[in-house]
mmCIF file of C-alpha atoms in Angstrom:
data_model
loop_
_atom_site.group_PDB
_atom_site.id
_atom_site.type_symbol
_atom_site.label_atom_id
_atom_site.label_comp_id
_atom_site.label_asym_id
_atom_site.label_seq_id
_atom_site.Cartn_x
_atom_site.Cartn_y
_atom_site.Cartn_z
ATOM 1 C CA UNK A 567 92.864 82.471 87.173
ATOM 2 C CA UNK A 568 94.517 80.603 84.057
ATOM 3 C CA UNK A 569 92.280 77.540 84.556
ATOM 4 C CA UNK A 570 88.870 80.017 84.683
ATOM 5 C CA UNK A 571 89.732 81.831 81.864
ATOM 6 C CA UNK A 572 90.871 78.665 79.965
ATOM 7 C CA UNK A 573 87.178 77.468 80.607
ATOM 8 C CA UNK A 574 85.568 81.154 79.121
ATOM 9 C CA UNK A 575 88.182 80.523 76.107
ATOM 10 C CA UNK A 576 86.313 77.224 75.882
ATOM 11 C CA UNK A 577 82.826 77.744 76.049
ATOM 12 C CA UNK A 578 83.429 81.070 73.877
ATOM 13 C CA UNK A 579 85.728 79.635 71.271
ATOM 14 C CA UNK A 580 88.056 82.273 72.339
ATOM 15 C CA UNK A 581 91.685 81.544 71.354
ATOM 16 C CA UNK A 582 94.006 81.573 74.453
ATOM 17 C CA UNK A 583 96.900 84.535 74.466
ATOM 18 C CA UNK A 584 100.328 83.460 73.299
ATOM 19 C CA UNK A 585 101.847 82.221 76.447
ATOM 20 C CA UNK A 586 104.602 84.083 78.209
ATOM 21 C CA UNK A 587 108.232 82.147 77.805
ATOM 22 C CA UNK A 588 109.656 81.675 81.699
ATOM 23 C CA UNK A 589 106.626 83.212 83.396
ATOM 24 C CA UNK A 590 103.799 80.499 82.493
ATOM 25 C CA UNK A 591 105.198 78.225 79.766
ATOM 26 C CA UNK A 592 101.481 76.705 78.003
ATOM 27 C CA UNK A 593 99.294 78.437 80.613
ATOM 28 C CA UNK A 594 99.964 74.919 82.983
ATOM 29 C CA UNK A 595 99.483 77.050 86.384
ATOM 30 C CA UNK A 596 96.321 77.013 86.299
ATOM 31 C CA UNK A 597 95.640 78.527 89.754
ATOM 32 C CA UNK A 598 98.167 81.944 88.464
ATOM 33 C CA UNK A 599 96.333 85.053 87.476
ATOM 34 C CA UNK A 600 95.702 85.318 84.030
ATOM 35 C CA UNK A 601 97.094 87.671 81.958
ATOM 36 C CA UNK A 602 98.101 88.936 78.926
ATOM 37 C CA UNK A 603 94.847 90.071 77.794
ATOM 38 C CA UNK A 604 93.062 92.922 76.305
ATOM 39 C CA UNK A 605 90.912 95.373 78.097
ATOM 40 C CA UNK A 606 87.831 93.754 76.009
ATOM 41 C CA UNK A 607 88.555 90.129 76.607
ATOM 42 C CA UNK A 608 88.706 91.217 80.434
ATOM 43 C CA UNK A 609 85.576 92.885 80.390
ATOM 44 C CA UNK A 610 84.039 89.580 78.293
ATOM 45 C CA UNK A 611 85.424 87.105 80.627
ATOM 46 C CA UNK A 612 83.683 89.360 83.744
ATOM 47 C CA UNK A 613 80.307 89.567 81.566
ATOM 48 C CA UNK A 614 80.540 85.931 81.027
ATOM 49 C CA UNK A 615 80.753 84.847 84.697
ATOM 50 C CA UNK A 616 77.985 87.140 85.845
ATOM 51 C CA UNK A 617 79.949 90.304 86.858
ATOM 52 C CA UNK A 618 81.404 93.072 85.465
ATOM 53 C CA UNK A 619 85.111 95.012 85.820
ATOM 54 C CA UNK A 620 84.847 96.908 88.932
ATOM 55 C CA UNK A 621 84.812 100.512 88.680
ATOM 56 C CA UNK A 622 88.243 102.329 89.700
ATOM 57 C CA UNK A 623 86.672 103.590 92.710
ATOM 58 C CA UNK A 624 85.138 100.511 93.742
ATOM 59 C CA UNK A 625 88.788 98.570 92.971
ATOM 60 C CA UNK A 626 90.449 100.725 95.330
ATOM 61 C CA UNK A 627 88.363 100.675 98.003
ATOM 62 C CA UNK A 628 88.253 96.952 97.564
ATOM 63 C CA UNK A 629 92.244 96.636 97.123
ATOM 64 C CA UNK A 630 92.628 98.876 100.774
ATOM 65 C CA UNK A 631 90.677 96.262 102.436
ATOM 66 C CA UNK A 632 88.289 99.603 103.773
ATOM 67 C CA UNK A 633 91.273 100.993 105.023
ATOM 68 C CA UNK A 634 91.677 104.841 103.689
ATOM 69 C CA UNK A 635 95.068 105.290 104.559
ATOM 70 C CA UNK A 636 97.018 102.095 103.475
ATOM 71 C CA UNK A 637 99.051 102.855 100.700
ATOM 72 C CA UNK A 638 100.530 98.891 99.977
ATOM 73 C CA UNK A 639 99.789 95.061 100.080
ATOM 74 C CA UNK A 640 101.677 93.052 102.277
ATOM 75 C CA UNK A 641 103.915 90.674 100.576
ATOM 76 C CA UNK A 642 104.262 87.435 100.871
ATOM 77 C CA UNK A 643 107.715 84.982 101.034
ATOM 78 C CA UNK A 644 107.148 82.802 97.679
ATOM 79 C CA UNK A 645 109.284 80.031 95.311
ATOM 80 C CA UNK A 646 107.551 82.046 92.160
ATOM 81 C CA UNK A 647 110.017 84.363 90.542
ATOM 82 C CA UNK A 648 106.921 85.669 88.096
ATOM 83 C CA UNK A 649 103.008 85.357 89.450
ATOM 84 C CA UNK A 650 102.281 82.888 91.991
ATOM 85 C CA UNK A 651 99.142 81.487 92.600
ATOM 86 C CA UNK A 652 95.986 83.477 92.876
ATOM 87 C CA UNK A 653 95.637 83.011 96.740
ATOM 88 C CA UNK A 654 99.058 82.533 97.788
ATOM 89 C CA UNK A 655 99.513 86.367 99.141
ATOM 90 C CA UNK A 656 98.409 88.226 101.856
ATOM 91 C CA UNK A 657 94.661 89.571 102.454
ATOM 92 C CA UNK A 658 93.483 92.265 103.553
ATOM 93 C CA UNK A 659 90.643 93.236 106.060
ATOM 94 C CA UNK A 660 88.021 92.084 103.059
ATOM 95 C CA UNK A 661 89.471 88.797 102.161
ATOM 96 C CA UNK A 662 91.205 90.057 99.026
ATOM 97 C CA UNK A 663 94.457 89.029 98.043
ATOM 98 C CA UNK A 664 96.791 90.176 95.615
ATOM 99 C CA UNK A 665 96.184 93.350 94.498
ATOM 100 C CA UNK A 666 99.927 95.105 94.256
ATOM 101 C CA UNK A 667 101.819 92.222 93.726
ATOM 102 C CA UNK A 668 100.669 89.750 91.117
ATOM 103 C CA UNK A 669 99.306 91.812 88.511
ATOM 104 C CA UNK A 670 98.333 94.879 87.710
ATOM 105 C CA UNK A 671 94.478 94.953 87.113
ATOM 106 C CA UNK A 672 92.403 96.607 83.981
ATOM 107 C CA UNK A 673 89.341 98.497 85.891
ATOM 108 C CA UNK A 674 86.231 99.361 84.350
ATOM 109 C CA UNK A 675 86.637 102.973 83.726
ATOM 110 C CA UNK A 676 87.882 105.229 81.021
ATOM 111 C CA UNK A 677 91.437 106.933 81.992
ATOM 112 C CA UNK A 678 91.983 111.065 82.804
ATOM 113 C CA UNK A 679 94.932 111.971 84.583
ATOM 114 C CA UNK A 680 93.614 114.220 86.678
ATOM 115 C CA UNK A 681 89.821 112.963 87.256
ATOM 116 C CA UNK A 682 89.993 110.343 89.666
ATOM 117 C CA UNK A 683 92.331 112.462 92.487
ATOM 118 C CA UNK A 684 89.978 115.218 91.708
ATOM 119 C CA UNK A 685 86.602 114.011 92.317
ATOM 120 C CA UNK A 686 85.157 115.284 95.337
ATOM 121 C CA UNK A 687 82.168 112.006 94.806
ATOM 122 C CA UNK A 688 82.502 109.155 97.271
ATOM 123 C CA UNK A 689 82.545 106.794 94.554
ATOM 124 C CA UNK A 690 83.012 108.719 91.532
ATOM 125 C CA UNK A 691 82.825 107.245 87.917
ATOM 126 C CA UNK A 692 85.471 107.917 85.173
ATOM 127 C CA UNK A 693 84.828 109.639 82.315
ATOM 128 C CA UNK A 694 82.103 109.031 79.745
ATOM 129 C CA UNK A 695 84.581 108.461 76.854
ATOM 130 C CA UNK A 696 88.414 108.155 76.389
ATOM 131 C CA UNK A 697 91.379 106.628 74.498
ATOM 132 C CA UNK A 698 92.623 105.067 77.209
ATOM 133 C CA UNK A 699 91.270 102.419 80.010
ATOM 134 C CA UNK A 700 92.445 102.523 83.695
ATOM 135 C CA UNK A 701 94.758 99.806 85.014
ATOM 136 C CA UNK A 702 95.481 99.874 88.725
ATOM 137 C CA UNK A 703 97.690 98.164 91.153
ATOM 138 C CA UNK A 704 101.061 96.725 91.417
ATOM 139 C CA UNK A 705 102.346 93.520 89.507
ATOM 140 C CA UNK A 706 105.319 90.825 89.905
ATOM 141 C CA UNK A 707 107.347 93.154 87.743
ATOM 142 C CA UNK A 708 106.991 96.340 89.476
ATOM 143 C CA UNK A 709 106.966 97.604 93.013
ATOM 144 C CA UNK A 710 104.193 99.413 92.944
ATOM 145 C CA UNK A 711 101.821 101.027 94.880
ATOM 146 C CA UNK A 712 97.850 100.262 95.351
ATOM 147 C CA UNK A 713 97.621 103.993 94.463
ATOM 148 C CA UNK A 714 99.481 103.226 91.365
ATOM 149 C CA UNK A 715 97.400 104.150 88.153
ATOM 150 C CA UNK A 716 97.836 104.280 84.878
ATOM 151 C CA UNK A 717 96.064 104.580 81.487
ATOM 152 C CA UNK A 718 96.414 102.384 78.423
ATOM 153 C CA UNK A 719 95.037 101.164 75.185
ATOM 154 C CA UNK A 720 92.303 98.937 75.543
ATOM 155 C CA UNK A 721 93.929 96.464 73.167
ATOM 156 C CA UNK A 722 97.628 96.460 75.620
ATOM 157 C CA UNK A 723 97.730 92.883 76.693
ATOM 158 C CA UNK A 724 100.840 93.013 78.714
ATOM 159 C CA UNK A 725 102.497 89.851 80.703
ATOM 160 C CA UNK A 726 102.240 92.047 83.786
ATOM 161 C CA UNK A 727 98.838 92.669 83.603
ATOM 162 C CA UNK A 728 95.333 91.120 84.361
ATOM 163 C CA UNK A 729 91.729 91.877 85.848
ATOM 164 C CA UNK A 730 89.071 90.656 88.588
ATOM 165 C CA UNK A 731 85.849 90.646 88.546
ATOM 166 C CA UNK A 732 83.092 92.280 90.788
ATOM 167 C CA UNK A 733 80.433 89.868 91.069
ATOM 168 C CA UNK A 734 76.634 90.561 92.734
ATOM 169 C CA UNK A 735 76.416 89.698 96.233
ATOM 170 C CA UNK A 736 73.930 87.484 95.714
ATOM 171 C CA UNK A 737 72.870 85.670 99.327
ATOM 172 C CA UNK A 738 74.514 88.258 101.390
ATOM 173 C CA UNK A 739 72.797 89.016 104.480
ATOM 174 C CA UNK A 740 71.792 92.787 103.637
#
């Protein structure tokens, strides 16, 4: 959220993006995804909380709630014209909520076109190396798909886009 990442800006004398005119005027909704950041910064903020980006594969198994076949999030009625609130959408059968209709989200892995539909792994890793990092998902200015992916430059902060974190499961039963 804004107010999390306005904390890491803090305690990392990280300067907060430029924010975005209309959509969140000074960063004051605190409890909206943030966004606007590079690729790096993402990965930085995850390091800095104790987690990492997730890996693409591990994002959209996450984002389908375990379900192999579900192709979109369910939206949700909201007053927001831009992002809404981190929690205010639907979940799905993990708990997780906003993953094609907020943002899109950077993802750990380096982008190929054709790698990720043609990996015959159960959780296969990206490439070694790239130009390009994976963003996934669907965001407030799109309709798009939890299948939607796409491949950037690292340094693309876009006001559509932002990140989550995978963090241990530390105190899990196992």
């Amino acid at each position: 959220t804004v107010g999390a990442y306005k904390l890491f800006s803090a305690a990392t004398k990280r300067t907060m993006p430029a924010p975005i005119i209309s959509v969140n005027d000074d960063w004051r909704d605190v409890t909206h995804p943030m966004m606007k950041i590079s690729w790096s910064d993402a990965d930085a903020f995850c390091r800095w909380s104790g987690g990492r980006l997730p890996t693409e594969a591990e994002w959209e198994y996450s984002a389908r709630g375990g379900q192999a076949g579900k192709v979109n999030g369910e939206s949700v009625e909201s007053k927001w014209r831009f992002t809404r609130p981190a929690t205010e959408s639907a979940s799905n059968g993990f708990g997780l909520v906003g993953a094609s209709e907020n943002v899109e989200e950077w993802v750990a892995d380096w982008y190929d076109p054709a790698y990720y539909g043609r990996s015959a792994e159960a959780n296969p890793q990206g490439p070694p190396s790239g130009k390009e990092k994976v963003v996934r998902g669907g965001s407030w200015a799109s309709q798009r798909r939890l299948s939607a992916r796409i491949g950037t430059s690292p340094d693309a902060a876009a006001s559509s886009r932002g990140f989550r974190c995978a963090l241990p499961n530390e105190g899990l039963a196992k």
